[in-house]
C-alpha cells in the first residue's frame, strides 16, 4: 500500500492507494497550524500498517535540494505558520519508510503524465490558474528540479496595451503573470468574479493574452510535449479557444509544437492529479 | 578516438579528441552549401580510422525527436540552403558508428557542464549573446530536449520604458529578447558597435534589463544551478555587474538562487564549449 499527501494553502489531502495508483481511501482537512495538521495526517496514516512508502507534493517554496541542511522543509512561504517547517523530517520521524518529496504542482504534473492528460508523453507542464498561478513540470519522466523548483506563476509578462492602468496584485512583482492573470486580478480589474464574466469575450481574450505569453516562454525554454492547464479559472473552458489563438500569434510559428488541440489541454484527473502524482512518487521512492 | 562537429551559421568546426575530452585536432571552415560542407567534414574525419563515435551540435531549429521521420534534420532554418537537410543521415551514410545529435547551444551547455564553468553542478543553462541570442540547457546531466529543443533567444520580454521607440529586429517577433538585445539591436539603436559603446553605462544597463528578464523567467522555469553567458556581446564583461543588479531587482528575492557571483558566470571553455560538448555526446553515444 502506498500513501500520498497533497498540501495546499487551504486544504490538505491524504490518500492511500495500490501499486497501480488507484486511490483506495482519500481524506481532506483544512490547512491550519503545522501541529494540528500533522495530528490529522498521523491519525490518517496510522490506520494503515501495510504502508510501504509516502509521496508528498507540497505548496512552496520548498527545499528540494538533497544536499541542503533544510531539504524537505517548507521555506519562505507567505503562510507564516508554515515558514521553515521541516515537513519531511516530521513525517520521517513518525514513519520509517521511503518518501518522495516535491511541489504540489510538480506532483500534479506527474499525475497527469502518468495517468492523465499527458499520458504517453515524455515531458509535460502542469499549470494551475486559480487564486494564484502555479506550475510544475515533468522532464524525461521525472519532476523537474534543479537548484530549486519551477515557480511558473511569477514569470514576467508584457502588459496588454489596453491594460496598462492595472497595477497587478502580486506583492513581489506587481504585474507578473500571477499578478495580472490569477483569479483575484480578474476580480480586481472588473469588480466581478470570473463566473459572472463568463460571456464577456474581452475578459478571456485578455486572460489568454497573458497565459499565452507564459506558454510561449515555457515552450521556448522546456519544449514540453504537452501543457495541462487546470485550476478554478481554467474551468471557464472558453479560455482555451482564445489561448490557442493568442499562442499562435505570439509564437508566430517560430518553432514547431504539437497540434494545439493536443498541446494545450485541460486536466484529466482534475482534483486527483496531485494525489495521483504523490502515489507515483511513493512508488518510485520504494523502488529506488 | 571521438569526433565532434559544431555547425554554426558562419563556420563549422570539426575535431577529434580522446576519452577525457581533450581536443587532439581541430579544424574550421566557412558554412557554405551542404554539399561543399559535407566534403570538408568527410575529408577531415576520413583521416581517422580509429574514430569510434561522433557528437554533433548543430544550429537550429533541428529535429531532435527520435520517433520523427525527420530526426536528425536541420529543419526550418533561415539559412535557406540548409533547410530540410538530413545532417545526421548524411553522416551515418558515411560513417557507420554511434552518433549524438543536439543543438549547438545544448552542446555548449554540455561542454561547460562537464569541463567548464558549470562543472560540479547537475543542471545549467548556456546563453550566447552575439549576432543572435541562443540558449541551451543541461538538466540532470543531460541536454534538455522535449518535443523540440530550447530556443531561449526568442523569449518575449517587456520593453524598457525608455526604449519603446525601438521596434526590435527579429523578423518573427520584433521585440523578443533577440530582437532587442542581440548585437544588431545595440548597433541599430545607437548607430555604433558594442565595442565603441563600452564606456556608456546606460547601454549596458538597458542590455542587462532585457537579459535579466529572460534569466528571471528561466530561473522560475528551470531553476538551474548555474547560468553561463557567452558570445561576442558578453565579452563586454561590465554587463555582468548590471545584470546581477537587474536580476535581483526583477526577481525580488521571490525564490532562492545560488549566490549571484556563482549563478551568472562567463564561460570557461570559450570557443571550445560546443566542441567539448560534442565529444561528450560522442562518448555517451558510444556507451549507450
XYZ file of C-alpha atoms in Angstrom:
576
model
C 0.000 0.000 0.000
C 1.235 3.474 -0.960
C 0.500 6.796 0.732
C 0.226 10.301 -0.708
C -0.122 13.800 0.703
C -1.006 16.941 -1.189
C -0.675 20.097 0.866
C -2.403 23.192 -0.406
C -2.846 26.630 1.014
C -6.416 25.960 2.126
C -6.622 22.172 2.470
C -4.525 19.088 2.804
C -5.391 15.817 1.123
C -4.144 12.437 2.339
C -4.717 9.198 0.498
C -3.654 5.608 0.255
C -3.599 3.651 -2.975
C -2.395 0.482 -4.629
C 0.583 -0.156 -6.882
C -1.463 0.730 -9.948
C -2.065 4.152 -8.326
C -5.745 3.516 -7.703
C -6.910 5.668 -4.798
C -8.341 3.391 -2.072
C -9.096 5.956 0.616
C -8.906 9.746 0.480
C -9.495 12.385 3.170
C -9.021 16.124 3.307
C -8.967 18.719 6.067
C -8.253 22.451 6.284
C -4.653 23.671 6.418
C -4.314 25.205 9.886
C -1.200 25.140 12.078
C 1.534 22.571 11.484
C 0.902 20.820 14.852
C -2.817 20.437 14.252
C -2.262 19.414 10.647
C 0.322 16.760 11.453
C -2.079 15.302 14.011
C -4.653 14.857 11.234
C -2.038 13.384 8.899
C -0.760 10.929 11.520
C -4.290 9.899 12.505
C -4.951 9.010 8.900
C -1.791 7.077 8.058
C -1.583 5.354 11.457
C -4.550 3.260 10.312
C -2.500 1.549 7.631
C 0.044 -0.984 8.897
C 0.831 -2.059 5.354
C 2.033 1.372 4.260
C 5.274 0.945 2.299
C 6.102 4.478 1.140
C 4.649 8.005 1.067
C 4.866 10.639 -1.671
C 4.369 14.290 -0.758
C 3.503 17.214 -3.032
C 3.674 20.416 -1.027
C 2.821 24.070 -1.554
C 6.030 26.034 -1.865
C 8.544 27.355 -1.940
C 10.109 24.194 -0.538
C 13.658 22.889 -0.358
C 14.196 20.064 -2.847
C 17.991 20.022 -2.749
C 19.020 16.737 -1.171
C 22.385 18.137 -0.144
C 20.873 21.071 1.715
C 20.518 21.184 5.507
C 16.893 22.180 5.055
C 15.970 19.516 2.478
C 12.341 18.615 2.995
C 11.414 21.971 4.543
C 8.668 24.338 3.525
C 10.770 27.505 3.415
C 9.779 31.115 2.680
C 6.035 30.635 2.228
C 3.719 33.584 2.808
C 1.697 31.184 5.056
C 3.543 32.352 8.143
C 2.720 29.459 10.468
C 4.364 27.134 7.966
C 7.598 29.032 7.368
C 10.676 26.876 7.939
C 8.645 23.758 8.720
C 10.578 20.504 8.422
C 7.693 18.694 6.757
C 9.621 15.684 5.520
C 11.547 15.393 8.806
C 8.354 15.250 10.868
C 6.947 12.594 8.542
C 10.147 10.544 8.666
C 10.205 10.729 12.476
C 6.762 9.092 12.526
C 7.098 6.608 9.668
C 10.412 4.977 8.904
C 9.630 4.224 5.263
C 10.830 5.653 1.905
C 9.322 9.030 0.995
C 9.185 11.191 -2.121
C 9.100 14.983 -1.901
C 8.356 17.682 -4.474
C 5.963 20.598 -5.026
C 2.189 20.200 -5.280
C 2.303 21.305 -8.923
C 5.209 19.013 -9.803
C 3.187 16.191 -8.249
C 0.152 17.215 -10.305
C 2.303 17.280 -13.448
C 3.499 13.786 -12.559
C -0.057 12.563 -12.004
C -1.273 13.931 -15.344
C 1.840 12.485 -17.007
C 1.304 9.004 -15.600
C -2.446 8.539 -15.728
C -3.998 11.757 -17.004
C -3.989 14.208 -19.895
C -0.251 13.878 -20.589
C -0.162 10.096 -20.637
C 2.044 8.759 -23.410
C 4.326 11.801 -23.467
C 7.818 12.044 -22.069
C 7.563 15.628 -20.814
C 4.757 17.896 -19.746
C 3.962 21.072 -17.860
C 1.072 21.481 -15.430
C -0.244 24.999 -14.755
C -2.972 25.829 -12.286
C -4.763 29.163 -12.604
C -6.827 29.940 -9.517
C -6.378 32.288 -6.581
C -2.710 32.147 -7.571
C -0.862 30.663 -10.515
C 1.473 27.739 -10.047
C 3.226 25.411 -12.397
C 5.342 22.294 -12.353
C 6.880 20.090 -14.978
C 7.951 16.581 -15.827
C 11.092 16.232 -17.951
C 12.215 12.847 -19.186
C 9.643 11.233 -16.899
C 10.830 12.974 -13.707
C 9.578 16.015 -11.771
C 11.697 18.995 -12.843
C 14.016 20.189 -10.123
C 17.366 21.940 -10.115
C 18.672 24.365 -7.517
C 15.030 24.706 -6.581
C 11.786 24.001 -8.415
C 9.621 25.710 -11.030
C 7.583 28.732 -9.916
C 5.978 29.407 -13.273
C 3.300 31.703 -11.871
C 5.706 34.551 -11.313
C 7.083 34.840 -14.839
C 7.387 38.412 -16.045
C 4.970 39.319 -18.820
C 4.277 42.316 -21.036
C 1.197 44.297 -20.180
C -1.527 44.381 -22.782
C -1.732 47.875 -24.320
C -5.300 48.209 -23.003
C -4.400 47.016 -19.507
C -1.635 49.428 -18.560
C -3.704 51.080 -15.831
C -3.789 47.834 -13.828
C -1.034 47.501 -11.253
C -1.318 43.761 -10.645
C -1.703 42.242 -7.215
C 1.483 40.218 -6.709
C 3.210 41.565 -3.595
C 6.588 40.574 -5.052
C 6.311 41.603 -8.698
C 3.093 43.579 -9.191
C 2.360 42.650 -12.766
C 3.954 39.223 -13.111
C 1.749 36.501 -14.626
C 0.032 35.749 -11.316
C -0.350 39.463 -10.614
C -2.320 40.094 -13.819
C -3.948 36.745 -14.624
C -4.870 34.863 -11.437
C -8.479 34.947 -10.225
C -8.054 37.987 -7.932
C -6.662 40.025 -10.854
C -9.816 39.344 -12.842
C -11.975 40.306 -9.850
C -9.996 43.467 -9.094
C -9.997 44.588 -12.696
C -13.720 44.163 -13.332
C -15.238 44.082 -9.840
C -16.865 40.734 -10.663
C -15.882 37.092 -10.453
C -14.812 35.065 -13.464
C -18.090 33.147 -13.401
C -20.102 36.344 -13.645
C -17.955 37.409 -16.612
C -18.259 34.119 -18.499
C -19.936 35.716 -21.525
C -17.544 38.660 -21.820
C -15.160 37.669 -24.623
C -12.787 40.582 -23.980
C -12.139 39.309 -20.432
C -10.942 35.943 -21.722
C -9.035 37.435 -24.624
C -7.027 39.451 -22.118
C -6.580 36.422 -19.856
C -5.417 34.397 -22.859
C -3.007 37.154 -23.903
C -1.161 36.765 -20.606
C -1.299 32.985 -20.329
C -0.129 32.673 -23.937
C 2.985 34.742 -23.210
C 3.964 32.467 -20.367
C 3.287 29.442 -22.548
C 5.375 30.858 -25.396
C 8.263 31.337 -22.978
C 7.784 27.878 -21.486
C 7.723 26.400 -24.998
C 10.970 28.189 -25.894
C 12.592 27.011 -22.658
C 11.310 23.496 -21.937
C 9.761 22.464 -25.238
C 7.356 20.095 -23.476
C 5.191 17.624 -25.353
C 2.030 18.783 -23.597
C 0.830 21.600 -21.336
C -2.055 20.843 -18.984
C -3.950 23.857 -17.666
C -6.191 23.433 -14.647
C -7.450 25.358 -11.631
C -10.601 27.352 -10.970
C -10.122 29.998 -13.641
C -9.493 27.393 -16.357
C -12.929 25.908 -15.652
C -14.031 28.690 -17.977
C -13.258 26.339 -20.842
C -13.790 29.091 -23.438
C -10.332 30.351 -22.480
C -8.713 27.515 -24.396
C -10.008 28.840 -27.713
C -8.621 32.319 -27.053
C -5.435 30.835 -25.656
C -4.622 28.807 -28.768
C -5.212 31.844 -30.968
C -3.041 34.119 -28.821
C -0.299 31.495 -28.531
C -0.154 31.028 -32.289
C 0.025 34.777 -32.863
C 2.719 35.353 -30.267
C 4.963 32.378 -31.144
C 4.421 33.181 -34.836
C 5.330 29.621 -35.870
C 8.959 30.139 -34.875
C 9.312 26.622 -33.519
C 7.241 23.518 -34.148
C 4.823 22.395 -31.457
C 2.357 19.526 -31.353
C -1.050 20.415 -32.873
C -2.512 22.954 -30.448
C -5.574 20.841 -29.635
C -3.155 18.221 -28.302
C -0.632 20.677 -26.874
C -2.815 22.874 -24.644
C -5.333 20.742 -22.784
C -7.428 20.652 -19.608
C -6.505 18.150 -16.884
C -7.955 14.650 -16.986
C -7.534 13.841 -13.290
C -8.888 17.189 -12.077
C -8.678 17.270 -8.273
C -6.825 13.959 -8.100
C -3.817 14.963 -10.208
C -1.652 15.896 -7.223
C -2.555 12.897 -5.096
C -2.031 10.503 -8.027
C 1.383 12.068 -8.573
C 2.021 11.607 -4.855
C 1.278 7.896 -5.103
C 3.697 7.634 -8.020
C 6.351 9.491 -6.005
C 5.808 6.939 -3.233
C 6.112 4.055 -5.666
C 9.344 5.440 -7.065
C 10.756 6.116 -3.591
C 10.102 2.477 -2.791
C 11.837 1.275 -5.946
C 14.918 3.450 -5.623
C 39.112 8.341 -30.609
C 35.996 10.522 -30.528
C 34.771 13.017 -33.131
C 32.791 16.236 -32.743
C 31.126 18.697 -35.089
C 29.802 22.134 -34.204
C 27.870 23.772 -37.000
C 27.314 27.494 -36.795
C 25.761 29.979 -39.148
C 29.128 31.257 -40.360
C 31.552 28.422 -39.675
C 31.722 24.730 -38.952
C 34.206 23.224 -36.535
C 35.301 19.587 -36.646
C 37.525 17.976 -34.055
C 38.753 14.688 -32.738
C 39.571 14.065 -29.106
C 40.332 11.408 -26.550
C 38.121 9.776 -23.930
C 38.965 12.516 -21.421
C 37.568 15.012 -23.991
C 40.961 16.528 -24.755
C 40.887 18.040 -28.236
C 43.601 16.402 -30.363
C 42.945 18.069 -33.695
C 40.534 20.859 -34.603
C 39.709 22.469 -37.948
C 37.136 25.006 -39.063
C 35.798 26.170 -42.402
C 33.056 28.533 -43.562
C 29.456 27.301 -43.679
C 28.595 27.309 -47.386
C 26.321 24.827 -49.176
C 25.595 21.424 -47.650
C 27.436 19.542 -50.456
C 30.596 21.601 -50.120
C 30.435 21.499 -46.342
C 29.996 17.729 -46.143
C 33.008 17.341 -48.427
C 35.087 19.282 -45.887
C 33.654 17.257 -42.998
C 34.300 13.928 -44.710
C 37.834 14.963 -45.712
C 38.568 15.665 -42.068
C 37.090 12.564 -40.445
C 38.244 10.200 -43.220
C 41.762 10.676 -41.838
C 40.891 8.895 -38.593
C 40.451 5.138 -38.870
C 40.132 4.824 -35.108
C 37.057 7.014 -34.881
C 34.529 5.308 -32.575
C 31.667 7.846 -32.363
C 30.748 11.388 -33.398
C 28.773 14.030 -31.468
C 27.098 16.831 -33.389
C 25.871 20.197 -32.089
C 24.028 21.972 -34.872
C 22.491 25.383 -35.434
C 18.730 25.065 -35.389
C 15.939 24.624 -35.441
C 16.681 20.920 -35.767
C 14.614 17.775 -35.257
C 15.636 16.002 -32.039
C 12.609 13.714 -31.778
C 13.879 10.175 -32.302
C 10.436 8.975 -33.344
C 10.087 11.580 -36.051
C 10.647 10.843 -39.754
C 12.910 13.859 -39.930
C 15.002 13.087 -36.812
C 18.496 14.397 -37.412
C 17.397 17.067 -39.909
C 18.106 20.768 -39.829
C 14.544 21.968 -40.396
C 13.149 25.490 -40.786
C 16.401 27.437 -40.555
C 16.571 30.896 -42.150
C 19.800 29.647 -43.829
C 17.890 28.583 -46.924
C 20.497 26.239 -48.443
C 20.313 24.184 -45.234
C 16.544 23.898 -44.875
C 15.403 20.281 -44.562
C 18.948 18.900 -44.652
C 19.290 15.366 -43.297
C 22.522 16.156 -41.457
C 22.637 13.069 -39.295
C 21.561 10.824 -42.173
C 24.385 12.027 -44.410
C 26.876 11.487 -41.592
C 25.533 7.998 -40.863
C 25.724 7.049 -44.548
C 29.440 7.842 -44.483
C 30.389 6.533 -41.022
C 28.618 3.525 -39.534
C 29.355 4.433 -35.908
C 27.259 5.741 -32.976
C 26.384 9.438 -33.160
C 24.952 12.032 -30.783
C 22.795 14.892 -32.049
C 21.576 18.080 -30.384
C 21.714 21.861 -30.874
C 24.960 23.848 -30.871
C 23.894 25.623 -27.663
C 22.823 22.410 -25.931
C 26.265 21.034 -26.835
C 27.911 24.161 -25.420
C 25.851 23.810 -22.219
C 27.031 20.201 -22.007
C 30.667 21.207 -22.530
C 30.527 23.881 -19.818
C 28.729 21.407 -17.551
C 31.350 18.695 -17.988
C 34.622 20.588 -18.097
C 33.857 24.298 -17.877
C 32.133 26.946 -15.792
C 29.270 24.683 -14.693
C 31.426 21.776 -13.606
C 30.190 20.219 -10.379
C 26.561 21.205 -10.949
C 23.730 18.938 -12.006
C 21.928 21.474 -14.221
C 22.951 24.562 -16.132
C 21.874 26.920 -18.879
C 24.176 28.278 -21.595
C 23.216 31.525 -23.317
C 25.154 33.097 -26.162
C 24.574 36.774 -26.941
C 26.073 37.742 -30.287
C 24.594 38.436 -33.714
C 21.651 36.444 -32.374
C 20.768 35.044 -28.984
C 20.667 31.306 -28.407
C 20.426 29.153 -25.370
C 20.568 25.529 -24.354
C 20.379 23.656 -21.091
C 21.512 20.600 -19.218
C 19.014 19.061 -16.799
C 20.011 16.173 -14.593
C 23.222 15.819 -16.578
C 21.536 15.578 -19.983
C 20.908 18.092 -22.808
C 17.367 19.395 -22.393
C 15.042 18.186 -25.116
C 11.331 17.568 -25.288
C 9.082 17.911 -28.313
C 11.899 20.066 -29.656
C 14.747 21.937 -28.013
C 15.222 25.237 -26.181
C 15.193 28.424 -28.255
C 15.760 30.810 -25.380
C 16.703 33.762 -27.575
C 13.139 34.338 -28.672
C 11.534 34.710 -25.264
C 9.076 37.575 -25.056
C 10.224 40.454 -22.870
C 8.808 43.741 -21.628
C 10.184 46.848 -23.291
C 12.089 49.212 -21.075
C 10.033 52.416 -20.573
C 12.815 54.415 -22.266
C 13.126 52.006 -25.196
C 9.573 51.954 -26.502
C 10.505 53.687 -29.756
C 12.673 50.737 -30.804
C 10.894 48.129 -32.918
C 13.391 45.308 -32.491
C 14.912 43.428 -35.403
C 13.594 39.888 -35.029
C 11.708 39.021 -38.232
C 9.443 36.671 -36.251
C 8.723 38.620 -33.066
C 10.107 42.145 -33.430
C 10.903 42.872 -29.813
C 11.619 39.416 -28.400
C 14.850 39.072 -26.399
C 16.970 38.598 -29.519
C 15.157 41.448 -31.243
C 16.061 43.975 -28.542
C 19.267 42.610 -27.005
C 21.419 40.841 -29.631
C 24.371 42.713 -31.151
C 22.456 44.117 -34.142
C 19.870 45.657 -31.773
C 22.622 47.566 -29.991
C 24.041 48.733 -33.299
C 20.670 49.754 -34.732
C 19.683 51.596 -31.573
C 22.852 53.656 -31.194
C 24.445 53.522 -34.652
C 27.652 52.188 -33.094
C 29.034 48.780 -32.214
C 29.084 47.408 -28.675
C 32.848 47.861 -28.509
C 32.569 51.560 -29.346
C 29.947 51.915 -26.588
C 31.958 50.116 -23.905
C 32.087 53.158 -21.607
C 28.402 54.057 -21.895
C 26.810 52.679 -18.727
C 23.243 53.307 -19.916
C 23.794 50.980 -22.889
C 24.716 48.085 -20.624
C 22.024 48.865 -18.094
C 19.456 48.532 -20.852
C 21.104 45.360 -22.148
C 21.085 43.948 -18.608
C 17.426 44.915 -18.134
C 16.476 42.622 -21.021
C 18.844 39.767 -20.275
C 17.757 39.815 -16.610
C 14.112 39.345 -17.589
C 14.930 36.263 -19.599
C 17.052 34.962 -16.744
C 14.274 35.584 -14.210
C 11.897 33.587 -16.393
C 14.460 30.831 -16.924
C 15.055 30.703 -13.160
C 11.321 30.391 -12.496
C 11.014 27.650 -15.112
C 14.182 25.530 -14.950
C 15.724 26.580 -11.653
C 19.224 25.719 -12.907
C 22.247 25.641 -10.641
C 24.255 27.885 -12.940
C 23.766 30.112 -15.985
C 26.747 30.594 -18.290
C 26.601 33.653 -20.559
C 28.942 33.818 -23.540
C 29.086 35.201 -27.084
C 30.506 38.392 -28.544
C 28.305 40.861 -26.666
C 29.095 39.247 -23.293
C 32.778 39.949 -23.893
C 31.825 43.364 -22.516
C 32.327 41.903 -19.057
C 30.896 45.025 -17.360
C 27.458 43.671 -18.330
C 27.654 41.093 -15.555
C 27.615 43.766 -12.863
C 24.498 45.422 -14.314
C 22.952 42.018 -14.956
C 23.210 40.855 -11.338
C 21.691 44.111 -10.117
C 18.796 43.971 -12.600
C 18.173 40.278 -11.916
C 17.983 40.873 -8.178
C 15.568 43.780 -8.635
C 13.309 41.907 -11.026
C 13.188 38.575 -9.175
C 12.802 40.498 -5.909
C 14.075 37.542 -3.865
C 10.959 35.537 -4.614
C 12.887 32.274 -4.915
C 16.321 31.312 -3.651
C 19.165 31.148 -6.135
C 22.844 30.384 -5.677
C 24.909 33.487 -4.777
C 24.811 35.620 -7.937
C 28.588 35.585 -8.439
C 28.320 31.809 -8.756
C 24.982 31.796 -10.571
C 25.634 34.139 -13.511
C 29.078 33.487 -14.943
C 31.106 33.792 -18.148
C 32.094 30.593 -19.986
C 35.310 28.816 -19.075
C 35.780 26.944 -22.351
C 35.023 29.952 -24.553
C 35.148 28.860 -28.215
C 35.620 25.203 -27.309
C 32.424 24.760 -25.281
C 30.404 23.381 -28.192
C 33.088 21.058 -29.484
C 33.814 19.729 -25.994
C 30.112 19.054 -25.567
C 30.202 17.317 -28.942
C 32.962 15.000 -27.773
C 30.910 14.168 -24.683
C 27.870 13.457 -26.868
C 30.066 11.087 -28.861
C 31.305 9.387 -25.711
C 27.758 8.915 -24.461
C 26.550 7.639 -27.836
C 29.289 5.043 -27.673
C 28.340 3.965 -24.164
C 24.595 3.702 -24.769
